[in-house]
Coordinates of C-alpha atoms in Angstrom, one line a residue:
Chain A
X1 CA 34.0 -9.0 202.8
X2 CA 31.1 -6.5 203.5
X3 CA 29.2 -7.1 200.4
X4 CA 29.0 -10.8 201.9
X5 CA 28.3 -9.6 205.6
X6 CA 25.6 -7.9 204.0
X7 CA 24.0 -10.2 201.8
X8 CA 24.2 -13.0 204.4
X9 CA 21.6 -10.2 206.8
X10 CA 19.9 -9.7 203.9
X11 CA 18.9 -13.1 203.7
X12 CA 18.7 -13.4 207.6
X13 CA 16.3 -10.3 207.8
X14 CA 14.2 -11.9 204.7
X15 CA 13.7 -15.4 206.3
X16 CA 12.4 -14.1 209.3
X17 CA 10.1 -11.3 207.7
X18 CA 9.4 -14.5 205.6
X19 CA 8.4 -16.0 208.9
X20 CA 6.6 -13.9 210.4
X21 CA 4.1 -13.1 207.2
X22 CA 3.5 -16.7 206.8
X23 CA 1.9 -17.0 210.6
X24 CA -0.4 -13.8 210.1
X25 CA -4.4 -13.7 209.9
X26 CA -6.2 -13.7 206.8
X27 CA -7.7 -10.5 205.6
X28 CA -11.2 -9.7 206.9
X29 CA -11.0 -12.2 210.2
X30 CA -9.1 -10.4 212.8
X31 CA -10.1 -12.7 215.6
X32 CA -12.2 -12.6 218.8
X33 CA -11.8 -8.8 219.5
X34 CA -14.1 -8.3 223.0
X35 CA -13.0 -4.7 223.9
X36 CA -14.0 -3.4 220.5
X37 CA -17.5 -5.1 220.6
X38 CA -17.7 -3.6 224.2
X39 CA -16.4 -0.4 223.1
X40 CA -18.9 -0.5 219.5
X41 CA -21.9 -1.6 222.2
X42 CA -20.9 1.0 224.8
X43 CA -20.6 4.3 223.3
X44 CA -24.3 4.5 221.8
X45 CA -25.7 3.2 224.3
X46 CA -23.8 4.8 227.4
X47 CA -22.0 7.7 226.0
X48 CA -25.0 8.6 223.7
X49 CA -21.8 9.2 220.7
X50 CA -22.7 8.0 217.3
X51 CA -18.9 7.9 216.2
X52 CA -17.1 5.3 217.6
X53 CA -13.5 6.3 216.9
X54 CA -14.0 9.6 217.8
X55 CA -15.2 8.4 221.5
X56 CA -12.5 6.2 221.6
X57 CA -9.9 9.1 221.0
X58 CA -11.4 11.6 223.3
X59 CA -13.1 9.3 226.1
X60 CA -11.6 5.6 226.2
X61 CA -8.3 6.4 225.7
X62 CA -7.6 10.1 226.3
X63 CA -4.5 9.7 227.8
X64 CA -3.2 8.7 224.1
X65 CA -4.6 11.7 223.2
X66 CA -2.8 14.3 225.3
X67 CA 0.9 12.9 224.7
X68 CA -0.1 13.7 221.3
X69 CA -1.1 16.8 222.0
X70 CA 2.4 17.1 223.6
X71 CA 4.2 16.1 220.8
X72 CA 2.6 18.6 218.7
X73 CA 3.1 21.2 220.7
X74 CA 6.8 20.1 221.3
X75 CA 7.1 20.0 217.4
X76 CA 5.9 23.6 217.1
X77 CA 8.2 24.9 220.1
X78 CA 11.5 23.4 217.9
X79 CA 10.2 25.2 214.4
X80 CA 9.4 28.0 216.4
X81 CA 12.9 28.0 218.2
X82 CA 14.6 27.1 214.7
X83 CA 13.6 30.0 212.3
X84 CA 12.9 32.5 215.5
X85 CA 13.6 36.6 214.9
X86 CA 17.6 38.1 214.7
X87 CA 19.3 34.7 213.1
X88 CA 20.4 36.2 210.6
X89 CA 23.8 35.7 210.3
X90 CA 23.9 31.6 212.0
Chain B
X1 CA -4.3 -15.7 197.8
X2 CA -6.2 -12.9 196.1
X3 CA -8.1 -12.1 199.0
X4 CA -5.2 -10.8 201.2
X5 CA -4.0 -8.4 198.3
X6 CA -4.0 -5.2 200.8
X7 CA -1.6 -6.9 202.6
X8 CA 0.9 -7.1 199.3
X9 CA 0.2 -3.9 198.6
X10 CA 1.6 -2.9 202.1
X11 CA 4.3 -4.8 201.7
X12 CA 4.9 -3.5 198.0
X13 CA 4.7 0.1 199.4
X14 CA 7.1 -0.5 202.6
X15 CA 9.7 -2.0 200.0
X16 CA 9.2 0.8 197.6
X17 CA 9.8 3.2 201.0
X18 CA 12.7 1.3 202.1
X19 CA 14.9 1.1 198.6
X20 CA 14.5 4.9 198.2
X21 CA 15.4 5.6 201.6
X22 CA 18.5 3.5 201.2
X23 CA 19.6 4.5 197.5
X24 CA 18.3 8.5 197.1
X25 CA 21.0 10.5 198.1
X26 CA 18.5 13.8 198.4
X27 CA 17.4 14.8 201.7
X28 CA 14.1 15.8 200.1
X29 CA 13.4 12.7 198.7
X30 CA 14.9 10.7 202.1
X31 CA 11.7 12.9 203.9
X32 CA 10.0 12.0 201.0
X33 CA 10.7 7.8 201.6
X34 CA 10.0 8.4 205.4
X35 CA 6.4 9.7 204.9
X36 CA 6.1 6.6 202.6
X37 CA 6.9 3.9 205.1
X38 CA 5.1 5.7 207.4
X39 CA 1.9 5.7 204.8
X40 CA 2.6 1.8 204.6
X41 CA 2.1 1.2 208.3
X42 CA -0.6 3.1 208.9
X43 CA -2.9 1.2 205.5
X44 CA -1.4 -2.0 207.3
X45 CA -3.2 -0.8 210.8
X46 CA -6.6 -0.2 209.5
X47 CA -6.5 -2.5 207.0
X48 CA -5.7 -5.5 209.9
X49 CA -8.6 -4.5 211.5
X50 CA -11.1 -5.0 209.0
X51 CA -13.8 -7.7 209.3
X52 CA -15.4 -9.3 205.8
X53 CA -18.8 -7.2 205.3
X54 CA -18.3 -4.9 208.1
X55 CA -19.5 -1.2 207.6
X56 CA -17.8 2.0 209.2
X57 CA -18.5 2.4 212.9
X58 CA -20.5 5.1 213.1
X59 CA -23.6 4.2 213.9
X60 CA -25.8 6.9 212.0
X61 CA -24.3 5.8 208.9
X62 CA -24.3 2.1 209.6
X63 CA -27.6 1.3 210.3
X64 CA -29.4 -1.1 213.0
X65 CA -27.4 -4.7 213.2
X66 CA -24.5 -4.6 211.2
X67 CA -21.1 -5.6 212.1
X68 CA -18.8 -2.9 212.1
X69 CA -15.5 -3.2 211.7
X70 CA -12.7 -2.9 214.1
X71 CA -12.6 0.9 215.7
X72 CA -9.3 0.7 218.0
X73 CA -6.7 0.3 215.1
X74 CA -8.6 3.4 213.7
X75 CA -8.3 5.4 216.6
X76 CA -4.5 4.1 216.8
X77 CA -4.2 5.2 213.0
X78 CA -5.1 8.7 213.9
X79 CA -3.3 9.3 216.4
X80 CA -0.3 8.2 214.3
X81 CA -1.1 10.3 211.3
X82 CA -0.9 13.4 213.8
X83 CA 2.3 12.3 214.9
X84 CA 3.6 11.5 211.3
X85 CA 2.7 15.5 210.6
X86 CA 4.6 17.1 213.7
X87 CA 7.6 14.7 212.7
X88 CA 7.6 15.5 209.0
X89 CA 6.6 19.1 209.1
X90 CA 10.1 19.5 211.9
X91 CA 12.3 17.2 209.2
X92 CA 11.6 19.8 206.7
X93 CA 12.6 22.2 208.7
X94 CA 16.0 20.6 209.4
X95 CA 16.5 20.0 205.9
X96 CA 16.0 24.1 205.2
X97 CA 18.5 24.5 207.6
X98 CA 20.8 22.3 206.3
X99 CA 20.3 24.0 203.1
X100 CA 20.8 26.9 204.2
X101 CA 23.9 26.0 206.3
X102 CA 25.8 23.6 203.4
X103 CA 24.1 25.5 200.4
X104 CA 23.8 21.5 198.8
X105 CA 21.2 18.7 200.0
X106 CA 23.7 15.7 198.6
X107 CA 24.2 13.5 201.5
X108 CA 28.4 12.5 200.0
X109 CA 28.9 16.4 199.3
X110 CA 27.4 17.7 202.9
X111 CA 29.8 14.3 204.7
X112 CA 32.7 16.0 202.2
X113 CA 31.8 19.6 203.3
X114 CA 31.9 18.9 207.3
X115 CA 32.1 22.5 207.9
Chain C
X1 CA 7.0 35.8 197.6
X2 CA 5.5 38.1 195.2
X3 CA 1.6 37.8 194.8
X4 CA 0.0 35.3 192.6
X5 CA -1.7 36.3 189.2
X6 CA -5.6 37.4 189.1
X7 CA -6.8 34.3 188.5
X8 CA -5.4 32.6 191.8
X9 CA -6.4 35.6 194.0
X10 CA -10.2 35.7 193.2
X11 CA -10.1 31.8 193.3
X12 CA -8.6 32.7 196.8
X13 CA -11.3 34.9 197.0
X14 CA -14.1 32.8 196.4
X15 CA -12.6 29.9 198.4
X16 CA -11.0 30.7 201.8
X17 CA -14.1 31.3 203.9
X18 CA -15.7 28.3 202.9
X19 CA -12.8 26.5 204.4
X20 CA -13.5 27.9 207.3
X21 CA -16.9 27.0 207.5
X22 CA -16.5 23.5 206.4
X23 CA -13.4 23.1 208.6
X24 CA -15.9 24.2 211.7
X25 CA -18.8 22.0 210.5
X26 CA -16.4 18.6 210.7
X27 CA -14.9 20.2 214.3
X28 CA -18.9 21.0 215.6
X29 CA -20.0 17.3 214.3
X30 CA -17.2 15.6 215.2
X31 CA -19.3 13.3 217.4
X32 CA -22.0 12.2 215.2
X33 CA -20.5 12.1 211.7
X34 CA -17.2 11.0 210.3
X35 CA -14.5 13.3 211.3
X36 CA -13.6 15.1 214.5
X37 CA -11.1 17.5 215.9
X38 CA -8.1 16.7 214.2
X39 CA -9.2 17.1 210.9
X40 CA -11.7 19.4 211.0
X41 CA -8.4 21.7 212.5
X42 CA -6.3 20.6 209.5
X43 CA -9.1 22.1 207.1
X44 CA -9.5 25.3 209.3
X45 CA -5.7 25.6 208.9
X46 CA -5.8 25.6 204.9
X47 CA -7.5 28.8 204.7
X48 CA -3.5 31.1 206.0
X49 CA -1.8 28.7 203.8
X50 CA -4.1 29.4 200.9
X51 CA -3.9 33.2 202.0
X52 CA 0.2 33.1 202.2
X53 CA 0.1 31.4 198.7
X54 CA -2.4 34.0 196.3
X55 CA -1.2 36.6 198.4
X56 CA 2.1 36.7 199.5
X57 CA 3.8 37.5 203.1
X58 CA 4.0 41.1 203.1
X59 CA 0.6 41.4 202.7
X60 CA -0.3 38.5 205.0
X61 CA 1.8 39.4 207.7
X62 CA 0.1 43.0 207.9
X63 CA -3.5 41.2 207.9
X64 CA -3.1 39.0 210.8
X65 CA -1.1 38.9 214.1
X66 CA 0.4 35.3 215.2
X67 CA -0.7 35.8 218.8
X68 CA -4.2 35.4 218.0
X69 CA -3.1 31.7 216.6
X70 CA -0.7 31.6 219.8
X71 CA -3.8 32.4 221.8
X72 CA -5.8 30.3 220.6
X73 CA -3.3 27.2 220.6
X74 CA -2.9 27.9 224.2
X75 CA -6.7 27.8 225.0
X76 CA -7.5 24.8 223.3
X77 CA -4.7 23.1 225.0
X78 CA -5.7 24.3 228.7
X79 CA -9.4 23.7 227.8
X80 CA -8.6 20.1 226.7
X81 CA -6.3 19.3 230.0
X82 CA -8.8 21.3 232.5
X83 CA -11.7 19.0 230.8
X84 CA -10.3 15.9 231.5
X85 CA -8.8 16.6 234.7
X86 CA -12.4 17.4 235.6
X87 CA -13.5 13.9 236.0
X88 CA -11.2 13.2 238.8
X89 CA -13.2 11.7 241.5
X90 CA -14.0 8.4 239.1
X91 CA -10.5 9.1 236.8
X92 CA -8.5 11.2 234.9
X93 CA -10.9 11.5 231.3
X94 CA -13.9 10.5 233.3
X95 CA -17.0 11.0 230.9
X96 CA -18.6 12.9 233.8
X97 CA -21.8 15.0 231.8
X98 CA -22.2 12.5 229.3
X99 CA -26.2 11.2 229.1
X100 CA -27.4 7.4 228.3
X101 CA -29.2 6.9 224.6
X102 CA -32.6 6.1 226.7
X103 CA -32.6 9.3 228.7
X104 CA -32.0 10.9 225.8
X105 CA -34.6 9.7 223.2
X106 CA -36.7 9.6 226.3
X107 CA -36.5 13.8 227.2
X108 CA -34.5 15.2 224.4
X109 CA -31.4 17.2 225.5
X110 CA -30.4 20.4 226.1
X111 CA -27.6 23.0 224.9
X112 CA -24.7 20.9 226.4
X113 CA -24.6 17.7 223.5
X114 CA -25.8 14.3 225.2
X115 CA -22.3 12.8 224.1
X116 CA -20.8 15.1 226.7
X117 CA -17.3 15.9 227.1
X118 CA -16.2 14.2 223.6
X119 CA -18.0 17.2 221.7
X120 CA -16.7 19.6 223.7
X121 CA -12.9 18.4 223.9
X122 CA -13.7 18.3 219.8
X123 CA -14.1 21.7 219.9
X124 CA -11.0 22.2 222.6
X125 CA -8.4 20.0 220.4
X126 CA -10.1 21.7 217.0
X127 CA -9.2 24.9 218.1
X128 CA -5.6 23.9 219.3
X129 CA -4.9 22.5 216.1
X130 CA -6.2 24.8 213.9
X131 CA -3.7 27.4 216.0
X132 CA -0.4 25.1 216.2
X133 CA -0.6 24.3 211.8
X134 CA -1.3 28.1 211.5
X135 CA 1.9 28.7 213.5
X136 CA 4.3 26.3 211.8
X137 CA 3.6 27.1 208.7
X138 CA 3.7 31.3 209.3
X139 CA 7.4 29.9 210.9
X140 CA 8.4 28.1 208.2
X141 CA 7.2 31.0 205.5
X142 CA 9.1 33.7 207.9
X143 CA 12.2 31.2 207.9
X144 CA 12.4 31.7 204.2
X145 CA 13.9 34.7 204.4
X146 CA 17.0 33.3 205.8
X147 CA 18.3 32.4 202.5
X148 CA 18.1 35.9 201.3
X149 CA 20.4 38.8 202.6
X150 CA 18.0 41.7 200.9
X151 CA 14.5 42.0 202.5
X152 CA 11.7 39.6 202.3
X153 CA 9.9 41.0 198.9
X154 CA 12.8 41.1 196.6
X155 CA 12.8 37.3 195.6
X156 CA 12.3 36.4 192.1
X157 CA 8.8 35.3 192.2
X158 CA 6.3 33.8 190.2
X159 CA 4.5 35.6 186.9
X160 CA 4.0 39.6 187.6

């Protein structure tokens, strides 16, 4: 009874990843994409930066980049807490 | 049909990912299988982002009035790889607790253990 | 861990200043060439992982003292919140010193780079990074002695 349960999701879950692959772009044409073309004409132009990724990290979208910042730093608190001084015995 | 082969390789890499997460019974290899998948996402976000004949967007290296490919999936990408680090690096230190704690990293014999 | 062979510790020798510098020359150009903060911290962060591997912890642990990493994690992190918080009139991450291309070719620039806040939060998140890798993986190499009930130096090691 399970192994069926499970082979009848299993072929569920495959149809629809099936699905969805079918509908997807082609390699190489992602689309009309204006924010990147603004952001690629922008930041030489405004922002004088020659890298583009790196402007949009630390300029366009810097909020992105300070919850990561938080999740590193909450990453390092919990191995910090885990392997701290006097555990010895656990 | 040829021309979309990163996508197959994606989806080779994903399934490859996803049977050893489901069949290892190692907690090393489980981490292992994670930072897999999570490899496979990240070559399917830059690699949907790629336009045919684009260069890399920088513009010292690219030159005058070529197309460059898409820079936001980049950024996206590198902002998940940091992520993936902070997540793996806290996973191992789990596991050398469990290790510690169980003296065993078999999944069946740590569930038999429960002490 | 007991010290690596000869071999390993003149390699480690030759090798773990250049990381360094190489790890500061991708933070420093982050903005112009490939690479950037993140990275160039990951590469800085190499050099106590080669050190902990040729040399071993007793000898590491005497060298340095983790508040200087805890130091600088906490700078980098202020410097990086304080610069964008900076631009608050217009918005929070408000490019608020950066100059246009024109003016630029036009007068040349000056010590502050023309790109503006991106280099110098590059060099804020470079630091920060640097620090927090240094620190997870001195914790990780202290949390090894856990597993052990004798001290720290008497684990069957490698050759010697």
């Amino acid at each position: 009874m399970k192994k069926i349960i499970f082979i009848v999701a299993a072929i569920i879950v495959g149809a629809m990843v099936v699905g969805a692959v079918d509908s997807i772009r082609p390699f190489g044409e992602p689309g009309a994409s204006p924010m990147d073309d603004y952001f690629i004409a922008s930041a030489l132009k405004d922002r004088s930066s020659e890298n583009v990724v790196t402007s949009i990290v630390f300029d366009y979208r810097g909020f992105d980049t300070i919850g990561e910042a938080a999740v590193l730093f909450t990453a390092l608190c919990a191995i910090t807490a885990l392997f701290r001084e006097g555990r010895k015995k656990l | 049909m040829i021309g979309n082969a990163p996508f197959f390789v994606v989806g080779v890499l994903f399934l490859m990912g996803l049977v050893s997460l489901f069949l290892s019974k190692n907690l090393i290899k489980i981490a292992i299988a994670i930072s897999i998948i999570g490899s496979a996402v990240n070559i399917f976000l830059v690699s949907l982002g790629y336009r045919a004949g684009g260069t890399i967007p920088v513009h010292f290296l690219a030159g005058e009035g070529s197309t460059m490919v898409l820079p936001t999936p980049q950024a996206m990408t590198l902002t998940a790889i940091v992520i993936a680090l902070a997540t793996t690096a806290l996973l191992l230190s789990l596991i050398m607790l469990v290790w510690r704690h169980y003296g065993t990293l078999d999944i069946d014999e740590i569930r038999r253990l429960r002490g | 861990m007991r010290p690596l062979s000869v071999v390993v510790r003149t390699g480690c020798d030759l090798f773990a200043w250049f990381l360094i510098v190489f790890g500061a020359n991708v933070i420093i150009h982050g903005d112009v060439t490939p690479g950037g903060g993140f990275q160039g911290g990951a590469v800085a962060a190499t050099f106590i992982t080669l050190l902990l591997v040729a040399y071993g912890g007793k000898k590491v642990f005497s060298w340095v003292r983790p508040g200087i990493f805890n130091g600088m994690l906490i700078f980098g992190l202020m410097a990086f919140f304080l610069l964008g918080l900076m631009g608050f009139p217009n918005s929070f991450f408000y490019n608020f010193i950066a100059v246009p291309h024109e003016v630029v070719q036009a007068t040349g620039h000056g010590v502050i780079p023309p790109s503006g806040t991106i280099a110098l939060m590059d060099i804020a998140v470079g630091i920060e990074v640097a620090g927090a890798l240094s620190i997870i993986v001195l914790s990780m190499f202290r949390g090894i002695r856990l597993f052990r009930e004798g001290p720290m130096e008497e684990e069957s090691g490698h050759d010697r």
